[in-house]
Short mmCIF file of C-alpha atoms and ligand atoms in Angstrom, two decimals:
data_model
loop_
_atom_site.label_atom_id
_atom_site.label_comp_id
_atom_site.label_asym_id
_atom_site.label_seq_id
_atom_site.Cartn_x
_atom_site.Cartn_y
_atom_site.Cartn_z
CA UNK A 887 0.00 0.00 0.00
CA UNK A 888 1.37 3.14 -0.71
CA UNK A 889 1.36 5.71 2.37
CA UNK A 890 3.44 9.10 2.77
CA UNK A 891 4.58 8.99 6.02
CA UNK A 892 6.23 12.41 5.99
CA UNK A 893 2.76 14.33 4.99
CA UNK A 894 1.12 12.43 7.04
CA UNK A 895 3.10 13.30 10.51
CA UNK A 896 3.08 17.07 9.28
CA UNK A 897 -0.63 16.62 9.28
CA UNK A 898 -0.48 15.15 12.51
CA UNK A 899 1.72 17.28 13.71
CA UNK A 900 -0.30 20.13 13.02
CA UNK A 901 -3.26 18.92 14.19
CA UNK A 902 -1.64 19.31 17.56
CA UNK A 903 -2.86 16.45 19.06
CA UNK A 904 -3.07 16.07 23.04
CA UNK A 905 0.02 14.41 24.48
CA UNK A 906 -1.82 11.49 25.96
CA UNK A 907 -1.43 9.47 28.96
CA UNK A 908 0.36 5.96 28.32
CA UNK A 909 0.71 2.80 30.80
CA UNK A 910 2.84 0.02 30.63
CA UNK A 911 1.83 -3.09 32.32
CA UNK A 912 5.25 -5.07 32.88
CA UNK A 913 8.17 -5.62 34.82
CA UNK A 914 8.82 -7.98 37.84
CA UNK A 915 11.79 -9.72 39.77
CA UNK A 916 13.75 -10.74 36.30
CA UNK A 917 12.95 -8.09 34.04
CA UNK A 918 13.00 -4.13 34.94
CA UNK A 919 14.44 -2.96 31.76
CA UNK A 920 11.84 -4.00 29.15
CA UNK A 921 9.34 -1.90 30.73
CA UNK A 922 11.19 1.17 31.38
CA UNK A 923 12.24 1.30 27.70
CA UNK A 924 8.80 1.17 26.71
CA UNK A 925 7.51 3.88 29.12
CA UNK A 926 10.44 5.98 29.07
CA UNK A 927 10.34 5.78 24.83
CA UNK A 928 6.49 6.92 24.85
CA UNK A 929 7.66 10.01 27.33
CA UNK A 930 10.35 11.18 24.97
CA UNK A 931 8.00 10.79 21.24
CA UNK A 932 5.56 13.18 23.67
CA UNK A 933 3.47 10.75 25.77
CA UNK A 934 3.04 13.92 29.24
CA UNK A 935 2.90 11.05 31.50
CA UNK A 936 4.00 7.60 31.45
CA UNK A 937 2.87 5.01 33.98
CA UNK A 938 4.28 1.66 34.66
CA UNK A 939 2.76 -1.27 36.62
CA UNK A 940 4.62 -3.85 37.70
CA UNK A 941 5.53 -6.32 40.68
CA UNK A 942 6.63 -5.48 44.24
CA UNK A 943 10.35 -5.89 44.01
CA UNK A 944 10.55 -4.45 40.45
CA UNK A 945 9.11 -0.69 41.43
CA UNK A 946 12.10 0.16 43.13
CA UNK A 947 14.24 -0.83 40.56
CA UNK A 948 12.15 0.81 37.89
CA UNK A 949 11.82 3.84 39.73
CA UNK A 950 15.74 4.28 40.31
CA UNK A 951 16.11 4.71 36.76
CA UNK A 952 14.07 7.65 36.29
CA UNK A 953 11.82 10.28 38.35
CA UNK A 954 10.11 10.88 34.63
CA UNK A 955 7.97 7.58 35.41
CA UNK A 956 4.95 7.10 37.41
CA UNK A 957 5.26 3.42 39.13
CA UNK A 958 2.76 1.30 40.61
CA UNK A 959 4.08 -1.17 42.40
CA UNK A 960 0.58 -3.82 42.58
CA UNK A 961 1.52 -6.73 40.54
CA UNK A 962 1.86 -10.03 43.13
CA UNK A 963 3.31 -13.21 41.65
CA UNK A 964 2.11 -16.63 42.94
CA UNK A 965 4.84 -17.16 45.40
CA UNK A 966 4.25 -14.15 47.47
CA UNK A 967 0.61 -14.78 47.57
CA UNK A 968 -1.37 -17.58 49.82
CA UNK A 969 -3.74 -19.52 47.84
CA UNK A 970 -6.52 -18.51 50.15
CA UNK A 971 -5.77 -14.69 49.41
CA UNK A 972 -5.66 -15.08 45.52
CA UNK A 973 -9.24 -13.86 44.44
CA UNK A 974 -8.64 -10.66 47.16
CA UNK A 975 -5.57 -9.89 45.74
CA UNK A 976 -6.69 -9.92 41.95
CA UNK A 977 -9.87 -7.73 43.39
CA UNK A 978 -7.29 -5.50 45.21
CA UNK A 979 -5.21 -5.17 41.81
CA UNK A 980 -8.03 -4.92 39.56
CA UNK A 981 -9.42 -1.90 41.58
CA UNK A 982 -5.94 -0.01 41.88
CA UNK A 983 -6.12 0.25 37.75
CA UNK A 984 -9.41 0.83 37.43
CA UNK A 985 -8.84 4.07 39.38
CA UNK A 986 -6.71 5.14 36.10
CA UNK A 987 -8.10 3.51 33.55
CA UNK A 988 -10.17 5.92 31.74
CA UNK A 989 -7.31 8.33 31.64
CA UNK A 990 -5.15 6.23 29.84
CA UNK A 991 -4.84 6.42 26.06
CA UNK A 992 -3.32 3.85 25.47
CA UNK A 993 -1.84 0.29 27.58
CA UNK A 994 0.96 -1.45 26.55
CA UNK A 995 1.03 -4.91 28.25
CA UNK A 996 3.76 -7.04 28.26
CA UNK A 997 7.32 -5.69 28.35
CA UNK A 998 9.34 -7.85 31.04
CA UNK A 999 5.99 -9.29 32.26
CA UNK A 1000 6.87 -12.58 32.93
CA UNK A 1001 4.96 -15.95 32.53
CA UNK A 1002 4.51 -16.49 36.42
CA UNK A 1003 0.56 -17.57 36.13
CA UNK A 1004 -0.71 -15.90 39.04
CA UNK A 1005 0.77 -12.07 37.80
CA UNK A 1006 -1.11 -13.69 34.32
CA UNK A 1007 -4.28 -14.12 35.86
CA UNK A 1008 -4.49 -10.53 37.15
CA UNK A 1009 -2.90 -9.25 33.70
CA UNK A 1010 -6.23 -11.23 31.95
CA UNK A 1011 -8.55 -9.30 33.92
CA UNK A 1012 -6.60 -5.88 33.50
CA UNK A 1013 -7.04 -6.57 29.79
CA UNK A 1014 -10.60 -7.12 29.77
CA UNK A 1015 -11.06 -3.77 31.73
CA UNK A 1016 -9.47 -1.75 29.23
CA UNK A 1017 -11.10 -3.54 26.73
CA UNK A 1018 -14.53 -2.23 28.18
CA UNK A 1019 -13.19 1.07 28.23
CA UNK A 1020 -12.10 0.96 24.94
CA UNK A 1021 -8.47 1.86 25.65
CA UNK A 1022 -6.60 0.51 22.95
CA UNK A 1023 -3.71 -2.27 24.05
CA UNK A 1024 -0.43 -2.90 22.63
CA UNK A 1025 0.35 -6.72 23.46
CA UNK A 1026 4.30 -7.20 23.51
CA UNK A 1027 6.75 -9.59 24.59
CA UNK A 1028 4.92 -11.91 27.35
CA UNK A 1029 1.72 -10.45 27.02
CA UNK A 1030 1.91 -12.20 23.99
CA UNK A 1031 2.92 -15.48 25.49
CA UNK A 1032 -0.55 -14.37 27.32
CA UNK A 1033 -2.51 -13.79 24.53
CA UNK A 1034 -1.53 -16.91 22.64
CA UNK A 1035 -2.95 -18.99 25.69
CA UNK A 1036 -5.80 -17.05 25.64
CA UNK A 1037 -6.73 -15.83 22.32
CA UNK A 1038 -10.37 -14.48 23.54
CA UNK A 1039 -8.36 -11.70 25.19
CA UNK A 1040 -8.04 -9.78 22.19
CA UNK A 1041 -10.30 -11.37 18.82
CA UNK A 1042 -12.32 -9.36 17.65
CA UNK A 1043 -11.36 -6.17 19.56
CA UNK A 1044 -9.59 -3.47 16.90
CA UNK A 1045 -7.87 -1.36 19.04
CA UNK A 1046 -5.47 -4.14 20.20
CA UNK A 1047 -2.16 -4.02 18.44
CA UNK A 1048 0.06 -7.51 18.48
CA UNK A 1049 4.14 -6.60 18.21
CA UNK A 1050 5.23 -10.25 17.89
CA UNK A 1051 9.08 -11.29 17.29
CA UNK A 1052 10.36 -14.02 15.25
CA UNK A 1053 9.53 -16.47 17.95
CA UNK A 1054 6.07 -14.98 19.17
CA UNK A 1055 4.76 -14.89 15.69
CA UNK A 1056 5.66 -18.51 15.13
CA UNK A 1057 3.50 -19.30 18.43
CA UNK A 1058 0.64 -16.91 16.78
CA UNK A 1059 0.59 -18.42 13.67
CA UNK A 1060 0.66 -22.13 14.99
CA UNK A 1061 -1.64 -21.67 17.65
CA UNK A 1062 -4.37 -19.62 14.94
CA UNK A 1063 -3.77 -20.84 11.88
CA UNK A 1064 -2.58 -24.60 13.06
CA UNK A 1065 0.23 -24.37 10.22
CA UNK A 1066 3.97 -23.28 10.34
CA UNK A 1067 4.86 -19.79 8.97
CA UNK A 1068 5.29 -19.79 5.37
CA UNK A 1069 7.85 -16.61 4.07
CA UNK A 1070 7.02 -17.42 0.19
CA UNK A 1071 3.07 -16.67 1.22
CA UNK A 1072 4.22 -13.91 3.84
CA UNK A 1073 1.87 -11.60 3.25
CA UNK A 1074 -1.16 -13.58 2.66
CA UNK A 1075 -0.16 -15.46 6.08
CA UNK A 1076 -0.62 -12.22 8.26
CA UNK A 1077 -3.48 -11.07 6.41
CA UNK A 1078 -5.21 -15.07 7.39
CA UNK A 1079 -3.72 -14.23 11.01
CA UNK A 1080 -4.97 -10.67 11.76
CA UNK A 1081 -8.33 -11.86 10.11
CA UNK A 1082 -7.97 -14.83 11.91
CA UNK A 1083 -8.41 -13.10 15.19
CA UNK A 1084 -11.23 -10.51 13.91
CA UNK A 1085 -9.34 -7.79 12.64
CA UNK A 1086 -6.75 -7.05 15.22
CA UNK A 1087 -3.59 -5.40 13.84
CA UNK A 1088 -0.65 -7.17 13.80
CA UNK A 1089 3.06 -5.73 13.40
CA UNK A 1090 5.61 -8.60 12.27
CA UNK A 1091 8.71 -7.37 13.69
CA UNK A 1092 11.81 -8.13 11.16
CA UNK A 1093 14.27 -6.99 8.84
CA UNK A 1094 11.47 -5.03 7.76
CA UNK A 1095 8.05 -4.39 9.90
CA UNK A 1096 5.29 -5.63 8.07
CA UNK A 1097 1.26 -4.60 9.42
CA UNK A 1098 -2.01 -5.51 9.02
CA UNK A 1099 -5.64 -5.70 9.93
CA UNK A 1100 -6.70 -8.47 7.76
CA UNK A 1101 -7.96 -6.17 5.36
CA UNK A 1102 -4.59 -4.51 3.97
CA UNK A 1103 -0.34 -5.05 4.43
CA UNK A 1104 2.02 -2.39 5.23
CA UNK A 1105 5.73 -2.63 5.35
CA UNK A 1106 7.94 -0.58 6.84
CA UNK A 1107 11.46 -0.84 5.46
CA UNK A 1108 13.61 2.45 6.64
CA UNK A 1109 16.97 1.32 7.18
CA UNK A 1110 17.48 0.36 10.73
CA UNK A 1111 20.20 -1.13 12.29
CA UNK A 1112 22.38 -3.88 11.61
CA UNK A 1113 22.73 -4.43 16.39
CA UNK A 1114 20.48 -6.13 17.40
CA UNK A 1115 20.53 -5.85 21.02
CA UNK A 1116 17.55 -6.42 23.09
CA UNK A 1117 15.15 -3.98 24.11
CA UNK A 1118 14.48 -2.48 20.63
CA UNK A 1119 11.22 -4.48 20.82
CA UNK A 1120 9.97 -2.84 24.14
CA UNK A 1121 11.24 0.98 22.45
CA UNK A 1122 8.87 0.11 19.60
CA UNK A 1123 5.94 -0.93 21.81
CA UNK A 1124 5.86 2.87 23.78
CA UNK A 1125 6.35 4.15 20.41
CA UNK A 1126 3.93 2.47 18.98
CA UNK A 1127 1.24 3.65 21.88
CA UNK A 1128 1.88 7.04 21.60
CA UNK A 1129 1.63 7.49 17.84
CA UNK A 1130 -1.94 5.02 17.74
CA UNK A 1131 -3.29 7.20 20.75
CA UNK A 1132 -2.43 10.35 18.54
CA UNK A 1133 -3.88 8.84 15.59
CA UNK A 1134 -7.02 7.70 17.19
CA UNK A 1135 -7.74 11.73 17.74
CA UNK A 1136 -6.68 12.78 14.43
CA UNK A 1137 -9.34 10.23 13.30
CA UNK A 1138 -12.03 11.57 15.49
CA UNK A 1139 -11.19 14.97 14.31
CA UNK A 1140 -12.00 13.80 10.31
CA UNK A 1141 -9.22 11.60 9.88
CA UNK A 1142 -6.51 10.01 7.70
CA UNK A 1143 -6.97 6.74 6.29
CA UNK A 1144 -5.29 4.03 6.68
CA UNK A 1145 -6.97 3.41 10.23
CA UNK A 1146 -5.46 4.60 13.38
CA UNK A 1147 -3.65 0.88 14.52
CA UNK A 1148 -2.19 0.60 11.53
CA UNK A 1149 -0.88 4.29 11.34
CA UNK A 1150 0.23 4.25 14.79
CA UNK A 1151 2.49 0.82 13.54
CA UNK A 1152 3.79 2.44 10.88
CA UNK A 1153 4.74 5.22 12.49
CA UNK A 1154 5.59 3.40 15.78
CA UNK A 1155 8.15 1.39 13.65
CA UNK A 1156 9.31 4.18 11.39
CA UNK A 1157 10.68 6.58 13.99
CA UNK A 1158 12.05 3.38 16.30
CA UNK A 1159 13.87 2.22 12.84
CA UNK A 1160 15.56 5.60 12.08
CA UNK A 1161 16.25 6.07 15.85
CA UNK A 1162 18.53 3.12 16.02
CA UNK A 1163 20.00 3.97 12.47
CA UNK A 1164 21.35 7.08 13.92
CA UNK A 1165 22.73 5.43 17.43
CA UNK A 1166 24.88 2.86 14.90
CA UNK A 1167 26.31 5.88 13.45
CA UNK A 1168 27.73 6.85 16.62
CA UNK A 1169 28.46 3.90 18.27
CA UNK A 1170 28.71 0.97 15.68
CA UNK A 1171 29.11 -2.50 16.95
CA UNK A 1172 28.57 -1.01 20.81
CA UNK A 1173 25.22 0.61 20.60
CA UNK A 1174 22.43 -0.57 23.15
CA UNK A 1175 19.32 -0.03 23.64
CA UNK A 1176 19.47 3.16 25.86
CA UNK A 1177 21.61 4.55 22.74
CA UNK A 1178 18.73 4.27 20.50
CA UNK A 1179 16.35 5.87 23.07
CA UNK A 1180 19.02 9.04 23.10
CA UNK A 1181 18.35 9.31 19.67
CA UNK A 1182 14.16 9.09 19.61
CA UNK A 1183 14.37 13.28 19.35
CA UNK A 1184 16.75 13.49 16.15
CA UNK A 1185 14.62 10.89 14.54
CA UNK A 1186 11.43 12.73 14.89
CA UNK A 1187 13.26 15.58 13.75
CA UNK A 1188 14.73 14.19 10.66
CA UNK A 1189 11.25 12.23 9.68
CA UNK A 1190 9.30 15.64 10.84
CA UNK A 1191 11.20 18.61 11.62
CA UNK A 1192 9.82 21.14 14.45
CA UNK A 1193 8.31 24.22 11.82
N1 NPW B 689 16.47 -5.62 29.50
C1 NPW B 689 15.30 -6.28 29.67
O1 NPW B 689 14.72 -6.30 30.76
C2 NPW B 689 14.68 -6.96 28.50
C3 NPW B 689 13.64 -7.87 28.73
N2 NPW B 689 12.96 -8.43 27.73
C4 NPW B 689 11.82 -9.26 28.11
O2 NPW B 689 12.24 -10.60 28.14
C5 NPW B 689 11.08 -11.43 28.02
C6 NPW B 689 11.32 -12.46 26.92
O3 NPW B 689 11.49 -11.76 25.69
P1 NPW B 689 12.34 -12.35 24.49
O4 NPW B 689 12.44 -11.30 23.44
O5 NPW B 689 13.62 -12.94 24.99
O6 NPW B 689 11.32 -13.49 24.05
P2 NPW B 689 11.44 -14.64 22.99
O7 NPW B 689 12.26 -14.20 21.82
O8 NPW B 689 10.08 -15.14 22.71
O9 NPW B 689 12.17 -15.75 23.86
C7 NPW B 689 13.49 -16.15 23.60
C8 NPW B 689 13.64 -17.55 24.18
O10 NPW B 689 13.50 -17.51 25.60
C9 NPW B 689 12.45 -18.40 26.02
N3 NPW B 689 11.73 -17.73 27.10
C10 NPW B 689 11.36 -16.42 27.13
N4 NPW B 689 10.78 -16.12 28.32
C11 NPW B 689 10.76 -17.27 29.04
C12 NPW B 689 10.28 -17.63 30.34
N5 NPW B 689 9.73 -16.71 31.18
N6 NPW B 689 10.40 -18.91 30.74
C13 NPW B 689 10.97 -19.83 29.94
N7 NPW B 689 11.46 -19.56 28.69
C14 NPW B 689 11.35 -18.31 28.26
C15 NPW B 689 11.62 -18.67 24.82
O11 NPW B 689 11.18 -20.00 24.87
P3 NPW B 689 9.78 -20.50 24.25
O12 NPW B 689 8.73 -19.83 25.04
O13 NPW B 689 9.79 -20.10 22.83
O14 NPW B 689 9.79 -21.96 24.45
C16 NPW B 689 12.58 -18.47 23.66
O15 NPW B 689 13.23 -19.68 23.33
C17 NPW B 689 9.91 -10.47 27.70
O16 NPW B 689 9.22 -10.15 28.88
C18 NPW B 689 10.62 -9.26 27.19
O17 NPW B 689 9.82 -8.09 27.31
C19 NPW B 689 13.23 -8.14 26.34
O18 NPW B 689 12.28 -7.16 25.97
C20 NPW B 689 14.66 -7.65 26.12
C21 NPW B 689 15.13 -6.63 27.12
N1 ATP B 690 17.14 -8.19 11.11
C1 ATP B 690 16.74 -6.94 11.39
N2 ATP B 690 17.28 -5.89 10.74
C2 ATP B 690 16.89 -4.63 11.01
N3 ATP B 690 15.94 -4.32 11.93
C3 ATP B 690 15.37 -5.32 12.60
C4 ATP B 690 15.74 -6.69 12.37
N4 ATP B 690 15.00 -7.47 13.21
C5 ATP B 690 14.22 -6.62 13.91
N5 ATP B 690 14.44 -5.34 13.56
C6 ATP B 690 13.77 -4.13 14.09
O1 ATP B 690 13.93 -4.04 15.49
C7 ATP B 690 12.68 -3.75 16.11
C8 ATP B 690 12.50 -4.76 17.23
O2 ATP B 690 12.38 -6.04 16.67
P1 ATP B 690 12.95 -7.32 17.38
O3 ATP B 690 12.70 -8.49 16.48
O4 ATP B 690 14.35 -7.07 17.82
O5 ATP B 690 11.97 -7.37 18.64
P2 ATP B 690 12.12 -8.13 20.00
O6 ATP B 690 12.84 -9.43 19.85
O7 ATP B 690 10.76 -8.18 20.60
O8 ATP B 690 13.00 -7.12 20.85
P3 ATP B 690 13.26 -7.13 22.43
O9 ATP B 690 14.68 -7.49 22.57
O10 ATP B 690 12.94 -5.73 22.87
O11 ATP B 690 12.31 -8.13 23.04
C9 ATP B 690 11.58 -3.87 15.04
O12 ATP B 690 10.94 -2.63 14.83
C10 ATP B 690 12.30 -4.26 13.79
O13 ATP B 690 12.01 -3.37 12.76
MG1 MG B 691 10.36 -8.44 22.67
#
């Protein structure tokens, strides 16, 4: 499909859409750094407040990186919760989100989540809230490993957005399609696979990013970076958030087509792309992922310079 990116962020630009509120649903005892990538990334495209909910132990942690985030520390995994005191903790959880929910723009669940099953259960239910109040999720990493289990949690609901990997969409497509991924029919594969599961939008992370609803594919293909070092999934999913809650007002306001997932993916993935393309250029074979985040600002400003 053919899509010009640049008009398209001048128009949305312009439109001067309101910052937005973003939360990230990840982190525990193993993983703090996946989330704060993701919630520090959506802060720095021009999320005004990032949130991030995540385990006990891992709040600390997540909050001794940076002041900038807003960290809720009511996540239990099963081992620190009595069998007996299960259902009041997931009440107890469910109610501390619900107290935000309807401010958020946008959720992004997944990002150093874990697969404990406990944490999962609550996750499930956090989903289903948002879901009511139509706030658009962005299912990464193990919310994905979620999702796959459960595939109710998202069908049929088109403001979900699926990031997988190389490994999570080979789960996907086995578990909804029953068949193995297929690169000579790549294209007609995710098209089966985001129809598959009602329409939700799916961005195949890769050499290039390729999106769809089930109705149309997009690619993204701007050179990115030749390091792969982990984490550039988790920038991608705050990125992502922050340009589909952005392009969910620009459609309210008249719109753009394609719709606002799928713009939100491509520009999600555009700006994350040329973002790490300009951290190799400084630091080659060494870049990491906090590199790339650095450069989130010049990429914006080379794909849409400030008028
Ligand atoms: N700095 C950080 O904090 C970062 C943290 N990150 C976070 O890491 C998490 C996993 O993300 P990833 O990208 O490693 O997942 P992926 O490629 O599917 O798996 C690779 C292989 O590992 C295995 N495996 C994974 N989890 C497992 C588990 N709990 N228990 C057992 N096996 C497990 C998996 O096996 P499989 O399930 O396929 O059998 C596959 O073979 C996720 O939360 C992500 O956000 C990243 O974002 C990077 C930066
Ligand atoms: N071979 C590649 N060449 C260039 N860019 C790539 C390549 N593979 C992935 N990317 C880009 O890196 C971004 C993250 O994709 P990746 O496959 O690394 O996700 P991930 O494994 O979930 O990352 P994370 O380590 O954060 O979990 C995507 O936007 C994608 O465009
Ligand atoms: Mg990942």
């Amino acid at each position: 499909m053919q899509f010009d990116l640049s008009s398209y962020l001048i128009y949305l630009f312009n439109s001067d859409p309101q910052p937005g509120k973003i939360a990230v649903v990840g982190g525990c005892r193993e993983y703090t750094g996946a989330p704060y990538f993701s919630a520090i990334s959506a802060l720095k495209i021009g999320a005004d407040l990032s949130h991030v909910f995540c385990t006990k132990d891992a709040a600390p942690v997540i909050k001794g990186y940076s002041p900038e985030l807003i960290v809720h520390p009511i996540l239990e995994e099963s081992d620190s919760v009595r069998d007996e005191f299960k259902r009041s903790t997931l009440a107890k959880v469910i109610a501390e989100i619900d107290k935000w929910m309807e401010r958020f723009d946008c959720l992004v669940v997944g990002p150093g989540l874990g697969r404990d099953p406990f944490l999962l259960d609550c996750v499930s239910e956090i989903m289903k809230h948002a879901r009511e109040s139509k706030v658009p999720i962005v299912v990464d990493g193990d919310g994905l490993f979620l999702v796959t289990n459960c595939l109710d949690l998202v069908r049929d609901y088109h403001l979900a957005v699926l990031t997988p990997n190389i490994n999570e969409y080979k789960r996907l497509v086995q578990k909804v399609l029953n068949c193995e991924v297929n690169d000579q029919e790549g294209t007609q594969q995710l098209l089966s696979l985001a129809k598959g599961l009602g329409g939700v939008t799916i961005l195949r992370k890769g050499e290039s990013d390729y999106i769809s609803n089930g109705e149309e594919v997009s690619a993204v293909n701007i050179f990115g970076s030749p390091r792969r070092c982990g984490g550039q999934g988790d920038i991608l999913s705050g990125s992502v958030a922050v340009f589909l809650s952005w392009a969910r007002q620009c459609a309210a306001e008249g719109g753009w087509s394609p719709s606002p997932t799928i713009l939100g993916c491509i520009s999600g993935s555009a700006i994350l792309r040329k973002a790490a393309s300009l951290a190799f250029v400084n630091k080659r074979r060494s870049t990491l992922t906090s590199d790339i985040i650095e450069c989130l600002g010049q990429s914006l400003e080379e794909l849409c310079p400030v008028s």
